[in-house]
Each structure stands twice: as C-alpha cells, then as structure tokens.
Amino acid sequence: MPCEVLHLDPDAPAPEALARAAAVLRRGGLVAFPTETVYGLGADARAAPAVARIFAAKGRPATNPVIVHTADAEAARALAAAWPAVAEALARRFWPGPLTLVLPRAANVPDVVTAGGPTVALRVPAHPVAQALLRAADLPIAAPSANRSTELSPTRAEHVVRSLGNRIDMVLDAGPASGGLESTVLDVTTTPPRLLRPGLVTPAELEAIVGRVLRGDVPVLAEAPARSPGQLERHYAPHTPLELVAAPGAERVTQLTLRGLRVGWLALAPAGIMAASDGVTTRALPAEPKEYAARLYETLHRLDEAGLDRIVVDLPPSTESWLAIHDRLRRAATSSPD
Ligand code: TXA
Ligand code: MG
C-alpha cells in the first residue's frame, strides 16, 4: 500500500500533522521526515521491532548500525554510557546540526540499533520539522537516510516515495533538505577522535574545537581521476553508470557521445561548460563545497531519471573542504563503466 504523504510548512509545521506522525512512530511505524542533511527514515529507537522494520524496508544489512536522533543534547546524553569532555564541547558547538557523535551505548539502547556493537551514534538535527517531530513524539528516533540500501540519499520527499513508497507508513514533505549531504560521523570513544564518515561539518571545523582528528579509513582525496574505485564499497549510487574525470570532462563527454551514448555531464562551474550538443545533458554545479553539496544528490537524482547511458562527473578540487564530496562521488562511481 502506498504511504501517506503529509505536506508541512518547514518553518511552521502544523501540530495536527505532527501529532499524526508521532502516533505512527509511537505504535511502531515508519515515518520519513526531512532533516537539514537528507530525508531520514524514522522509527522509535527504544523499540527493537520498529527499528527492525527500518532494516527490512531499506534492505539494509543488520551489521550496519543506525543513528539515533534526539531533540537536544540532554536527551542524547541519556543514551550514552559516558559523555567525555570532547562530546560536550562538540555538542555545544555543532548541535543542533549535521554532526553525529559515536559514544559508548547506554543499556537502554536496543541491539538492533547498534548492530550489536558497544557504541551508539547520536545526532541532534536542526531542521524545524525534525525538531518538532522529536518533540511531538517525545521519543529518540532511529533514522538512516530514507532510501533503499546502496542507493542515492533522498533530498526531497519525492525521492523517498520513489525509493520506499510501498514499504513505509508516512512521509512528511517539507520541501528540499537544504544541506544535501549526510552528517559527519565522528567517533569520540577514542583519543584523538576519529572521522568515520566525512560530511557537512569539515575536519577543519572539528579541529578548531577538539584539536587533532584522525582521518581513519576515509578515502584520501583523489590525486587523479578515479575510474576504478576498486576497494570502495559502492554506495550512494545512481542506477546509471557514473564515472569521475579530471575537470573539465568535455573531452570524455565528446568521446562517449561519438560512440552514440546519451551522456549526463555534471560539470564544475564556471569552467568546462560546453554548449548544449546532441546527446549531452549538462548540469553545472557551483565550485564551492557547501553549495555543491546542497545540489549534488538532487542533480544526480534528476540525471538518473533522464534515461541516460552514462553520467560523467568533473572531479572537484583536491582540498579537504571537498573531502565529503570526494567520498560520496567515489562511492557512486562504477568501477568499469566501459
Ligand atoms: O545526515 C545523516 O546522518 C542522515 C540523517 C537522516 O540524519 N542519516 C544517515 O544515516 O545518513 P545512514 O544510516 O544512512 O548513515 C549512518 C552512518 C553509517 O555509515 C553507519 O555505519 C554509521 O553512520 N554509524 C551508525 N551507528 C554507528 C556506530 N555505532 N558506530 C559507527 N558508525 C555508526
Ligand atoms: Mg544512508
């Protein structure tokens, strides 16, 4: 059965709609909702069967833990067995906002949330609808991105409906998620803290608060075009084969169109824009990482719907402010598109 879609004003969400969504969560259902990063697929984090439904709906492996969202730092702290000074300093600076902290789990966090591990990932989202929902439901909400596992994260309610529409109960549609890229995940159980997933909060912003941050397993910035990401797990990927090329990718785009392929070119503005030509759909994204992030998934979703044979993406600069974008693009790339 298709899910119910409720339209909300992002700045003044109607209390009646929030009460209905809260009721769905409280009875163990699944509600997708906007955050300032991407849309999340929420369930009552205290209820193991409800969280198990998230994994079933997404086709997510049980070994991949989910983030728990709370309305404020105090509620987050209640889910952690320890609250080190770095957590306090980071929470004060970045919450509510796109930072997820990994901490030792409290006993009241179900195993399904943490994938049986000793830690729990916690985040206080800033989006007014996420905040209002957390307060209306008066629950911690477990929420991964609201997409089938390995697919592109959703930045609009339509993306959620297309990916999960028949598998969930409700979607709160409050327009596009402004940040456009997932939160930064930082493990603060170690000293120094370790970056587990680069995201909207950059390493430099974290280091301004806590000193050194380990980059961990985060893929290093690409020096050269990555046509063969190899060891990287394919994730955050469109269905259309995607390849990364040194900017500007005009030459590669031309080469592919000469072979008769319909190509979507995600170019870096202002360089590399080529006049519209047959068989090429060009989309230029701003050469500034936060603005680029805000439009990346939205643009990939559109290109993916356009029935193209190939998506060619200009590789952004190799500086650390682009780290999260490099990470997502490399995971979206197809190892051997030819
Ligand atoms: O911006 C976001 O973080 C969005 C919105 C909805 O909040 N959520 C999101 O969730 O991106 P998800 O499930 O798509 O990604 C969560 C990431 C995964 O890489 C997961 O492995 C990691 O966080 N994670 C969750 N719990 C963890 C834990 N206890 N230890 C280490 N990593 C964890
Ligand atoms: Mg995800």
mmCIF file of C-alpha atoms and ligand atoms in Angstrom:
data_model
loop_
_atom_site.group_PDB
_atom_site.id
_atom_site.type_symbol
_atom_site.label_atom_id
_atom_site.label_comp_id
_atom_site.label_asym_id
_atom_site.label_seq_id
_atom_site.Cartn_x
_atom_site.Cartn_y
_atom_site.Cartn_z
ATOM 1 C CA MET A 1 0.000 0.000 0.000
ATOM 2 C CA PRO A 2 1.393 3.436 -0.898
ATOM 3 C CA CYS A 3 2.407 5.514 2.072
ATOM 4 C CA GLU A 4 0.610 8.622 3.224
ATOM 5 C CA VAL A 5 2.324 11.920 2.318
ATOM 6 C CA LEU A 6 1.649 14.908 4.592
ATOM 7 C CA HIS A 7 2.704 18.338 3.354
ATOM 8 C CA LEU A 8 4.169 20.623 6.006
ATOM 9 C CA ASP A 9 5.360 24.197 6.099
ATOM 10 C CA PRO A 10 9.059 23.768 7.054
ATOM 11 C CA ASP A 11 9.009 26.889 9.213
ATOM 12 C CA ALA A 12 5.628 26.321 10.866
ATOM 13 C CA PRO A 13 4.716 22.608 10.712
ATOM 14 C CA ALA A 14 1.041 22.041 11.532
ATOM 15 C CA PRO A 15 0.618 20.471 15.013
ATOM 16 C CA GLU A 16 -2.154 18.130 13.758
ATOM 17 C CA ALA A 17 0.145 16.625 11.108
ATOM 18 C CA LEU A 18 2.959 16.236 13.637
ATOM 19 C CA ALA A 19 0.576 14.552 16.089
ATOM 20 C CA ARG A 20 -0.423 12.030 13.410
ATOM 21 C CA ALA A 21 3.216 11.291 12.560
ATOM 22 C CA ALA A 22 4.065 10.971 16.257
ATOM 23 C CA ALA A 23 1.202 8.484 16.686
ATOM 24 C CA VAL A 24 2.575 6.346 13.815
ATOM 25 C CA LEU A 25 6.011 6.310 15.478
ATOM 26 C CA ARG A 26 4.587 5.518 18.899
ATOM 27 C CA ARG A 27 2.775 2.475 17.555
ATOM 28 C CA GLY A 28 5.990 1.163 15.937
ATOM 29 C CA GLY A 29 5.521 2.504 12.387
ATOM 30 C CA LEU A 30 7.956 4.124 9.951
ATOM 31 C CA VAL A 31 7.851 7.869 9.182
ATOM 32 C CA ALA A 32 10.229 9.577 6.743
ATOM 33 C CA PHE A 33 10.999 13.184 7.637
ATOM 34 C CA PRO A 34 13.271 15.999 6.460
ATOM 35 C CA THR A 35 16.479 16.920 8.243
ATOM 36 C CA GLU A 36 18.979 19.651 7.356
ATOM 37 C CA THR A 37 21.134 16.989 5.631
ATOM 38 C CA VAL A 38 18.887 14.477 3.807
ATOM 39 C CA TYR A 39 15.495 12.849 4.499
ATOM 40 C CA GLY A 40 15.612 10.224 7.264
ATOM 41 C CA LEU A 41 13.510 7.086 7.774
ATOM 42 C CA GLY A 42 12.427 7.209 11.398
ATOM 43 C CA ALA A 43 11.305 4.643 13.945
ATOM 44 C CA ASP A 44 11.054 4.561 17.745
ATOM 45 C CA ALA A 45 14.680 3.906 18.761
ATOM 46 C CA ARG A 46 13.593 2.238 22.019
ATOM 47 C CA ALA A 47 11.519 -0.412 20.220
ATOM 48 C CA ALA A 48 13.565 -3.197 18.607
ATOM 49 C CA PRO A 49 10.718 -4.414 16.332
ATOM 50 C CA ALA A 50 10.176 -0.884 14.987
ATOM 51 C CA VAL A 51 13.877 -0.447 14.219
ATOM 52 C CA ALA A 52 13.957 -3.897 12.610
ATOM 53 C CA ARG A 53 11.297 -2.605 10.185
ATOM 54 C CA ILE A 54 13.742 0.103 9.038
ATOM 55 C CA PHE A 55 16.273 -2.575 8.082
ATOM 56 C CA ALA A 56 13.617 -4.585 6.234
ATOM 57 C CA ALA A 57 12.282 -1.549 4.344
ATOM 58 C CA LYS A 58 15.763 -0.430 3.263
ATOM 59 C CA GLY A 59 17.195 -3.883 2.581
ATOM 60 C CA ARG A 60 19.962 -2.804 4.947
ATOM 61 C CA PRO A 61 22.394 -5.393 6.331
ATOM 62 C CA ALA A 62 21.855 -5.956 10.068
ATOM 63 C CA THR A 63 25.586 -5.308 10.561
ATOM 64 C CA ASN A 64 25.213 -1.588 9.708
ATOM 65 C CA PRO A 65 24.135 0.401 12.800
ATOM 66 C CA VAL A 66 21.747 3.373 12.615
ATOM 67 C CA ILE A 67 21.946 6.914 14.006
ATOM 68 C CA VAL A 68 19.628 7.894 16.870
ATOM 69 C CA HIS A 69 18.208 11.427 16.702
ATOM 70 C CA THR A 70 17.143 13.362 19.774
ATOM 71 C CA ALA A 71 15.659 16.822 20.321
ATOM 72 C CA ASP A 72 18.601 18.085 22.396
ATOM 73 C CA ALA A 73 21.964 17.158 23.872
ATOM 74 C CA GLU A 74 20.444 16.187 27.210
ATOM 75 C CA ALA A 75 18.260 13.536 25.567
ATOM 76 C CA ALA A 76 21.269 12.299 23.577
ATOM 77 C CA ARG A 77 23.342 12.042 26.720
ATOM 78 C CA ALA A 78 20.726 9.749 28.260
ATOM 79 C CA LEU A 79 21.551 7.197 25.538
ATOM 80 C CA ALA A 80 25.323 7.235 26.156
ATOM 81 C CA ALA A 81 27.132 5.331 28.923
ATOM 82 C CA ALA A 82 29.833 8.034 29.054
ATOM 83 C CA TRP A 83 29.934 11.664 27.992
ATOM 84 C CA PRO A 84 33.544 12.794 27.564
ATOM 85 C CA ALA A 85 34.517 16.468 27.538
ATOM 86 C CA VAL A 86 35.046 16.364 23.745
ATOM 87 C CA ALA A 87 31.433 15.259 23.294
ATOM 88 C CA GLU A 88 30.258 18.158 25.417
ATOM 89 C CA ALA A 89 32.402 20.677 23.520
ATOM 90 C CA LEU A 90 31.294 19.357 20.113
ATOM 91 C CA ALA A 91 27.635 19.203 21.121
ATOM 92 C CA ARG A 92 27.777 22.815 22.297
ATOM 93 C CA ARG A 93 29.347 23.979 19.060
ATOM 94 C CA PHE A 94 27.553 21.863 16.431
ATOM 95 C CA TRP A 95 24.170 20.768 17.856
ATOM 96 C CA PRO A 96 21.598 21.093 16.626
ATOM 97 C CA GLY A 97 23.302 20.379 13.300
ATOM 98 C CA PRO A 98 24.911 17.916 10.885
ATOM 99 C CA LEU A 99 27.338 16.185 13.262
ATOM 100 C CA THR A 100 26.871 12.622 14.550
ATOM 101 C CA LEU A 101 28.853 11.524 17.607
ATOM 102 C CA VAL A 102 29.691 7.886 18.286
ATOM 103 C CA LEU A 103 29.732 7.157 22.034
ATOM 104 C CA PRO A 104 29.601 4.140 24.346
ATOM 105 C CA ARG A 105 25.982 2.958 24.324
ATOM 106 C CA ALA A 106 23.733 3.061 27.361
ATOM 107 C CA ALA A 107 22.000 -0.175 28.423
ATOM 108 C CA ASN A 108 18.600 1.093 27.221
ATOM 109 C CA VAL A 109 19.668 1.194 23.535
ATOM 110 C CA PRO A 110 18.444 -1.939 21.710
ATOM 111 C CA ASP A 111 20.996 -4.183 19.963
ATOM 112 C CA VAL A 112 19.346 -3.740 16.578
ATOM 113 C CA VAL A 113 20.199 -0.004 16.679
ATOM 114 C CA THR A 114 23.913 -0.545 17.304
ATOM 115 C CA ALA A 115 24.207 -3.738 15.231
ATOM 116 C CA GLY A 116 25.140 -5.426 18.491
ATOM 117 C CA GLY A 117 28.188 -3.204 18.954
ATOM 118 C CA PRO A 118 29.327 -1.351 22.092
ATOM 119 C CA THR A 119 28.696 2.145 20.690
ATOM 120 C CA VAL A 120 25.744 4.266 19.592
ATOM 121 C CA ALA A 121 25.701 7.099 17.033
ATOM 122 C CA LEU A 122 23.811 10.202 18.236
ATOM 123 C CA ARG A 123 22.695 13.366 16.474
ATOM 124 C CA VAL A 124 20.518 16.386 17.270
ATOM 125 C CA PRO A 125 19.084 17.562 13.925
ATOM 126 C CA ALA A 126 18.474 21.257 13.262
ATOM 127 C CA HIS A 127 15.617 21.063 10.756
ATOM 128 C CA PRO A 128 12.481 22.564 12.336
ATOM 129 C CA VAL A 129 10.310 19.624 11.182
ATOM 130 C CA ALA A 130 12.753 17.057 12.627
ATOM 131 C CA GLN A 131 12.855 19.036 15.861
ATOM 132 C CA ALA A 132 9.062 19.359 16.006
ATOM 133 C CA LEU A 133 8.592 15.639 15.301
ATOM 134 C CA LEU A 134 11.066 14.637 18.030
ATOM 135 C CA ARG A 135 9.233 16.854 20.498
ATOM 136 C CA ALA A 136 5.759 15.722 19.433
ATOM 137 C CA ALA A 137 6.678 12.023 19.631
ATOM 138 C CA ASP A 138 8.772 12.504 22.762
ATOM 139 C CA LEU A 139 10.995 9.617 21.662
ATOM 140 C CA PRO A 140 14.542 9.122 20.446
ATOM 141 C CA ILE A 141 14.166 8.441 16.697
ATOM 142 C CA ALA A 142 16.423 5.929 14.927
ATOM 143 C CA ALA A 143 16.832 7.150 11.349
ATOM 144 C CA PRO A 144 19.105 6.211 8.493
ATOM 145 C CA SER A 145 18.750 8.034 5.186
ATOM 146 C CA ALA A 146 15.331 7.234 3.665
ATOM 147 C CA ASN A 147 16.480 5.272 0.617
ATOM 148 C CA ARG A 148 16.928 1.620 -0.283
ATOM 149 C CA SER A 149 20.365 0.442 0.810
ATOM 150 C CA THR A 150 23.232 1.492 -1.559
ATOM 151 C CA GLU A 151 21.023 3.984 -3.452
ATOM 152 C CA LEU A 152 21.367 7.760 -3.518
ATOM 153 C CA SER A 153 20.183 9.508 -0.366
ATOM 154 C CA PRO A 154 16.922 11.455 -0.740
ATOM 155 C CA THR A 155 16.886 15.242 -0.580
ATOM 156 C CA ARG A 156 13.172 15.520 -1.418
ATOM 157 C CA ALA A 157 10.027 13.687 -0.331
ATOM 158 C CA GLU A 158 9.508 12.544 -3.950
ATOM 159 C CA HIS A 159 12.831 10.678 -3.783
ATOM 160 C CA VAL A 160 11.631 8.862 -0.645
ATOM 161 C CA VAL A 161 8.301 7.927 -2.205
ATOM 162 C CA ARG A 162 10.019 6.596 -5.319
ATOM 163 C CA SER A 163 12.516 4.503 -3.356
ATOM 164 C CA LEU A 164 10.445 3.312 -0.377
ATOM 165 C CA GLY A 165 6.852 4.375 -1.024
ATOM 166 C CA ASN A 166 5.312 0.926 -0.633
ATOM 167 C CA ARG A 167 7.373 -0.088 2.378
ATOM 168 C CA ILE A 168 6.760 2.695 4.890
ATOM 169 C CA ASP A 169 3.780 4.309 6.601
ATOM 170 C CA MET A 170 4.192 8.038 6.128
ATOM 171 C CA VAL A 171 6.361 10.769 4.588
ATOM 172 C CA LEU A 172 6.466 14.316 5.940
ATOM 173 C CA ASP A 173 7.070 16.502 2.888
ATOM 174 C CA ALA A 174 8.532 19.887 3.813
ATOM 175 C CA GLY A 175 10.375 20.574 0.573
ATOM 176 C CA PRO A 176 14.056 20.062 -0.194
ATOM 177 C CA ALA A 177 16.598 19.206 2.526
ATOM 178 C CA SER A 178 18.896 22.219 2.383
ATOM 179 C CA GLY A 179 22.301 20.701 3.239
ATOM 180 C CA GLY A 180 22.022 17.946 0.661
ATOM 181 C CA LEU A 181 24.736 15.650 2.078
ATOM 182 C CA GLU A 182 24.772 13.394 5.144
ATOM 183 C CA SER A 183 26.111 14.362 8.553
ATOM 184 C CA THR A 184 29.745 13.989 9.578
ATOM 185 C CA VAL A 185 30.193 10.883 11.770
ATOM 186 C CA LEU A 186 32.873 11.238 14.449
ATOM 187 C CA ASP A 187 33.939 8.544 16.905
ATOM 188 C CA VAL A 188 34.649 10.217 20.247
ATOM 189 C CA THR A 189 35.307 6.959 22.116
ATOM 190 C CA THR A 190 38.981 7.276 21.101
ATOM 191 C CA THR A 191 41.601 9.956 21.727
ATOM 192 C CA PRO A 192 42.038 11.738 19.397
ATOM 193 C CA PRO A 193 38.556 11.376 17.912
ATOM 194 C CA ARG A 194 38.298 9.555 14.592
ATOM 195 C CA LEU A 195 36.376 10.647 11.500
ATOM 196 C CA LEU A 196 34.236 7.707 10.353
ATOM 197 C CA ARG A 197 32.334 9.493 7.588
ATOM 198 C CA PRO A 198 33.158 12.954 6.228
ATOM 199 C CA GLY A 199 30.071 15.157 5.957
ATOM 200 C CA LEU A 200 28.768 18.688 6.114
ATOM 201 C CA VAL A 201 30.946 19.590 9.132
ATOM 202 C CA THR A 202 34.544 19.647 7.847
ATOM 203 C CA PRO A 203 37.650 18.263 9.623
ATOM 204 C CA ALA A 204 38.927 21.847 9.979
ATOM 205 C CA GLU A 205 35.726 22.885 11.770
ATOM 206 C CA LEU A 206 36.051 19.899 14.140
ATOM 207 C CA GLU A 207 39.741 20.526 14.800
ATOM 208 C CA ALA A 208 39.014 24.124 15.753
ATOM 209 C CA ILE A 209 37.111 22.683 18.747
ATOM 210 C CA VAL A 210 38.920 19.452 19.693
ATOM 211 C CA GLY A 211 42.423 19.665 18.271
ATOM 212 C CA ARG A 212 43.589 16.769 16.133
ATOM 213 C CA VAL A 213 41.062 14.458 14.472
ATOM 214 C CA LEU A 214 42.181 11.161 12.900
ATOM 215 C CA ARG A 215 41.061 10.728 9.309
ATOM 216 C CA GLY A 216 40.712 6.951 9.793
ATOM 217 C CA ASP A 217 39.611 4.908 6.836
ATOM 218 C CA VAL A 218 38.243 7.873 4.966
ATOM 219 C CA PRO A 219 39.466 7.634 1.379
ATOM 220 C CA VAL A 220 42.205 10.148 0.646
ATOM 221 C CA LEU A 221 41.415 12.888 -1.784
ATOM 222 C CA ALA A 222 41.822 11.767 -5.345
ATOM 223 C CA GLU A 223 45.000 12.989 -6.974
ATOM 224 C CA ALA A 224 43.896 11.665 -10.316
ATOM 225 C CA PRO A 225 40.584 10.717 -11.857
ATOM 226 C CA ALA A 226 39.196 7.635 -10.184
ATOM 227 C CA ARG A 227 37.804 5.388 -12.852
ATOM 228 C CA SER A 228 38.345 2.324 -10.679
ATOM 229 C CA PRO A 229 37.427 2.958 -7.073
ATOM 230 C CA GLY A 230 38.110 -0.755 -6.546
ATOM 231 C CA GLN A 231 38.158 -1.355 -2.831
ATOM 232 C CA LEU A 232 35.480 1.215 -2.104
ATOM 233 C CA GLU A 233 32.044 -0.087 -1.361
ATOM 234 C CA ARG A 234 29.521 1.025 -3.969
ATOM 235 C CA HIS A 235 27.064 3.167 -2.089
ATOM 236 C CA TYR A 236 25.221 6.443 -2.547
ATOM 237 C CA ALA A 237 24.964 5.412 -6.187
ATOM 238 C CA PRO A 238 22.590 6.286 -9.020
ATOM 239 C CA HIS A 239 21.386 3.434 -11.284
ATOM 240 C CA THR A 240 23.060 4.993 -14.344
ATOM 241 C CA PRO A 241 26.779 4.104 -14.574
ATOM 242 C CA LEU A 242 28.798 7.062 -13.265
ATOM 243 C CA GLU A 243 32.425 7.915 -13.903
ATOM 244 C CA LEU A 244 34.707 10.589 -12.471
ATOM 245 C CA VAL A 245 37.033 12.511 -14.754
ATOM 246 C CA ALA A 246 39.545 15.323 -14.346
ATOM 247 C CA ALA A 247 37.773 18.651 -14.790
ATOM 248 C CA PRO A 248 36.743 19.748 -17.309
ATOM 249 C CA GLY A 249 35.386 16.491 -18.682
ATOM 250 C CA ALA A 250 34.461 17.833 -22.117
ATOM 251 C CA GLU A 251 36.816 15.527 -23.955
ATOM 252 C CA ARG A 252 35.478 12.381 -22.304
ATOM 253 C CA VAL A 253 31.898 13.554 -22.819
ATOM 254 C CA THR A 254 32.548 14.109 -26.516
ATOM 255 C CA GLN A 255 34.234 10.719 -26.820
ATOM 256 C CA LEU A 256 31.207 8.974 -25.309
ATOM 257 C CA THR A 257 28.686 10.868 -27.422
ATOM 258 C CA LEU A 258 30.642 9.964 -30.578
ATOM 259 C CA ARG A 259 30.032 6.346 -29.567
ATOM 260 C CA GLY A 260 26.315 7.127 -29.605
ATOM 261 C CA LEU A 261 25.828 7.218 -25.835
ATOM 262 C CA ARG A 262 23.437 9.635 -24.159
ATOM 263 C CA VAL A 263 25.543 11.384 -21.548
ATOM 264 C CA GLY A 264 24.748 13.459 -18.473
ATOM 265 C CA TRP A 265 27.633 15.742 -17.595
ATOM 266 C CA LEU A 266 27.906 17.067 -14.060
ATOM 267 C CA ALA A 267 30.309 19.923 -14.653
ATOM 268 C CA LEU A 268 32.059 22.216 -12.242
ATOM 269 C CA ALA A 269 31.117 25.845 -12.864
ATOM 270 C CA PRO A 270 32.275 28.100 -14.366
ATOM 271 C CA ALA A 271 34.944 26.026 -16.139
ATOM 272 C CA GLY A 272 34.135 23.358 -18.644
ATOM 273 C CA ILE A 273 30.652 24.270 -19.709
ATOM 274 C CA MET A 274 30.179 23.279 -23.270
ATOM 275 C CA ALA A 275 27.341 24.468 -25.427
ATOM 276 C CA ALA A 276 24.436 22.058 -25.446
ATOM 277 C CA SER A 277 25.042 19.421 -28.055
ATOM 278 C CA ASP A 278 23.164 16.378 -29.193
ATOM 279 C CA GLY A 279 23.135 13.590 -26.689
ATOM 280 C CA VAL A 280 24.555 15.635 -23.790
ATOM 281 C CA THR A 281 22.635 16.909 -20.783
ATOM 282 C CA THR A 282 24.885 19.340 -18.924
ATOM 283 C CA ARG A 283 24.355 20.420 -15.318
ATOM 284 C CA ALA A 284 26.840 22.837 -13.786
ATOM 285 C CA LEU A 285 27.322 22.840 -10.015
ATOM 286 C CA PRO A 286 28.952 25.696 -8.069
ATOM 287 C CA ALA A 287 32.692 25.406 -7.364
ATOM 288 C CA GLU A 288 32.124 25.929 -3.619
ATOM 289 C CA PRO A 289 31.785 22.775 -1.495
ATOM 290 C CA LYS A 290 28.736 23.645 0.637
ATOM 291 C CA GLU A 291 26.791 24.977 -2.348
ATOM 292 C CA TYR A 292 27.876 21.966 -4.403
ATOM 293 C CA ALA A 293 26.789 19.577 -1.628
ATOM 294 C CA ALA A 294 23.381 21.238 -1.426
ATOM 295 C CA ARG A 295 22.711 20.359 -5.066
ATOM 296 C CA LEU A 296 24.676 17.165 -5.698
ATOM 297 C CA TYR A 297 22.116 14.433 -4.878
ATOM 298 C CA GLU A 298 19.230 16.442 -6.295
ATOM 299 C CA THR A 299 21.114 16.762 -9.587
ATOM 300 C CA LEU A 300 22.140 13.091 -9.628
ATOM 301 C CA HIS A 301 18.535 12.047 -8.970
ATOM 302 C CA ARG A 302 17.433 14.138 -11.962
ATOM 303 C CA LEU A 303 20.115 12.815 -14.275
ATOM 304 C CA ASP A 304 19.294 9.295 -13.114
ATOM 305 C CA GLU A 305 15.666 9.777 -14.130
ATOM 306 C CA ALA A 306 16.579 11.102 -17.575
ATOM 307 C CA GLY A 307 17.180 7.707 -19.181
ATOM 308 C CA LEU A 308 20.872 8.342 -19.918
ATOM 309 C CA ASP A 309 23.568 5.763 -20.644
ATOM 310 C CA ARG A 310 26.316 7.401 -18.626
ATOM 311 C CA ILE A 311 26.889 10.147 -16.061
ATOM 312 C CA VAL A 312 30.264 11.885 -16.271
ATOM 313 C CA VAL A 313 31.292 13.926 -13.232
ATOM 314 C CA ASP A 314 34.059 16.525 -13.149
ATOM 315 C CA LEU A 315 36.281 15.777 -10.159
ATOM 316 C CA PRO A 316 36.243 18.754 -7.734
ATOM 317 C CA PRO A 317 39.490 20.222 -6.304
ATOM 318 C CA SER A 318 41.635 18.022 -4.047
ATOM 319 C CA THR A 319 41.359 20.165 -0.940
ATOM 320 C CA GLU A 320 39.960 18.998 2.373
ATOM 321 C CA SER A 321 36.865 21.190 2.218
ATOM 322 C CA TRP A 322 35.792 18.853 -0.619
ATOM 323 C CA LEU A 323 36.519 15.658 1.360
ATOM 324 C CA ALA A 324 32.894 14.582 1.904
ATOM 325 C CA ILE A 325 32.009 15.226 -1.731
ATOM 326 C CA HIS A 326 35.016 13.220 -2.961
ATOM 327 C CA ASP A 327 33.999 10.392 -0.632
ATOM 328 C CA ARG A 328 30.423 10.261 -1.971
ATOM 329 C CA LEU A 329 31.436 10.642 -5.627
ATOM 330 C CA ARG A 330 33.968 7.831 -5.374
ATOM 331 C CA ARG A 331 31.383 5.554 -3.793
ATOM 332 C CA ALA A 332 28.872 6.464 -6.506
ATOM 333 C CA ALA A 333 31.318 5.687 -9.311
ATOM 334 C CA THR A 334 31.085 2.464 -11.286
ATOM 335 C CA SER A 335 34.361 0.553 -11.326
ATOM 336 C CA SER A 336 34.388 -0.321 -15.015
ATOM 337 C CA PRO A 337 31.779 1.747 -16.832
ATOM 338 C CA ASP A 338 33.029 0.629 -20.246
HETATM 339 O O1 TXA B 1 22.720 13.100 7.866
HETATM 340 C C1 TXA B 1 22.576 11.957 8.314
HETATM 341 O O2 TXA B 1 23.398 11.420 9.062
HETATM 342 C C2 TXA B 1 21.289 11.205 7.907
HETATM 343 C C3 TXA B 1 20.095 11.916 8.564
HETATM 344 C C4 TXA B 1 18.802 11.179 8.327
HETATM 345 O O3 TXA B 1 20.350 12.091 9.927
HETATM 346 N N1 TXA B 1 21.385 9.832 8.319
HETATM 347 C C5 TXA B 1 22.204 8.964 7.721
HETATM 348 O O4 TXA B 1 22.118 7.698 8.226
HETATM 349 O O5 TXA B 1 22.950 9.266 6.811
HETATM 350 P P1 TXA B 1 22.751 6.413 7.497
HETATM 351 O O6 TXA B 1 22.236 5.254 8.228
HETATM 352 O O7 TXA B 1 22.432 6.480 6.053
HETATM 353 O O8 TXA B 1 24.274 6.563 7.775
HETATM 354 C C6 TXA B 1 24.725 6.433 9.107
HETATM 355 C C7 TXA B 1 26.192 6.148 9.124
HETATM 356 C C8 TXA B 1 26.509 4.796 8.533
HETATM 357 O O9 TXA B 1 27.727 4.921 7.811
HETATM 358 C C9 TXA B 1 26.684 3.924 9.765
HETATM 359 O O10 TXA B 1 27.560 2.842 9.514
HETATM 360 C C10 TXA B 1 27.277 4.905 10.756
HETATM 361 O O11 TXA B 1 26.609 6.122 10.498
HETATM 362 N N2 TXA B 1 27.018 4.505 12.156
HETATM 363 C C11 TXA B 1 25.829 4.408 12.783
HETATM 364 N N3 TXA B 1 25.986 3.961 14.050
HETATM 365 C C12 TXA B 1 27.311 3.781 14.235
HETATM 366 C C13 TXA B 1 28.106 3.319 15.325
HETATM 367 N N4 TXA B 1 27.594 2.960 16.496
HETATM 368 N N5 TXA B 1 29.447 3.262 15.140
HETATM 369 C C14 TXA B 1 29.995 3.621 13.961
HETATM 370 N N6 TXA B 1 29.290 4.061 12.888
HETATM 371 C C15 TXA B 1 27.965 4.131 13.024
HETATM 372 MG MG MG B 2 22.458 6.167 4.070
#
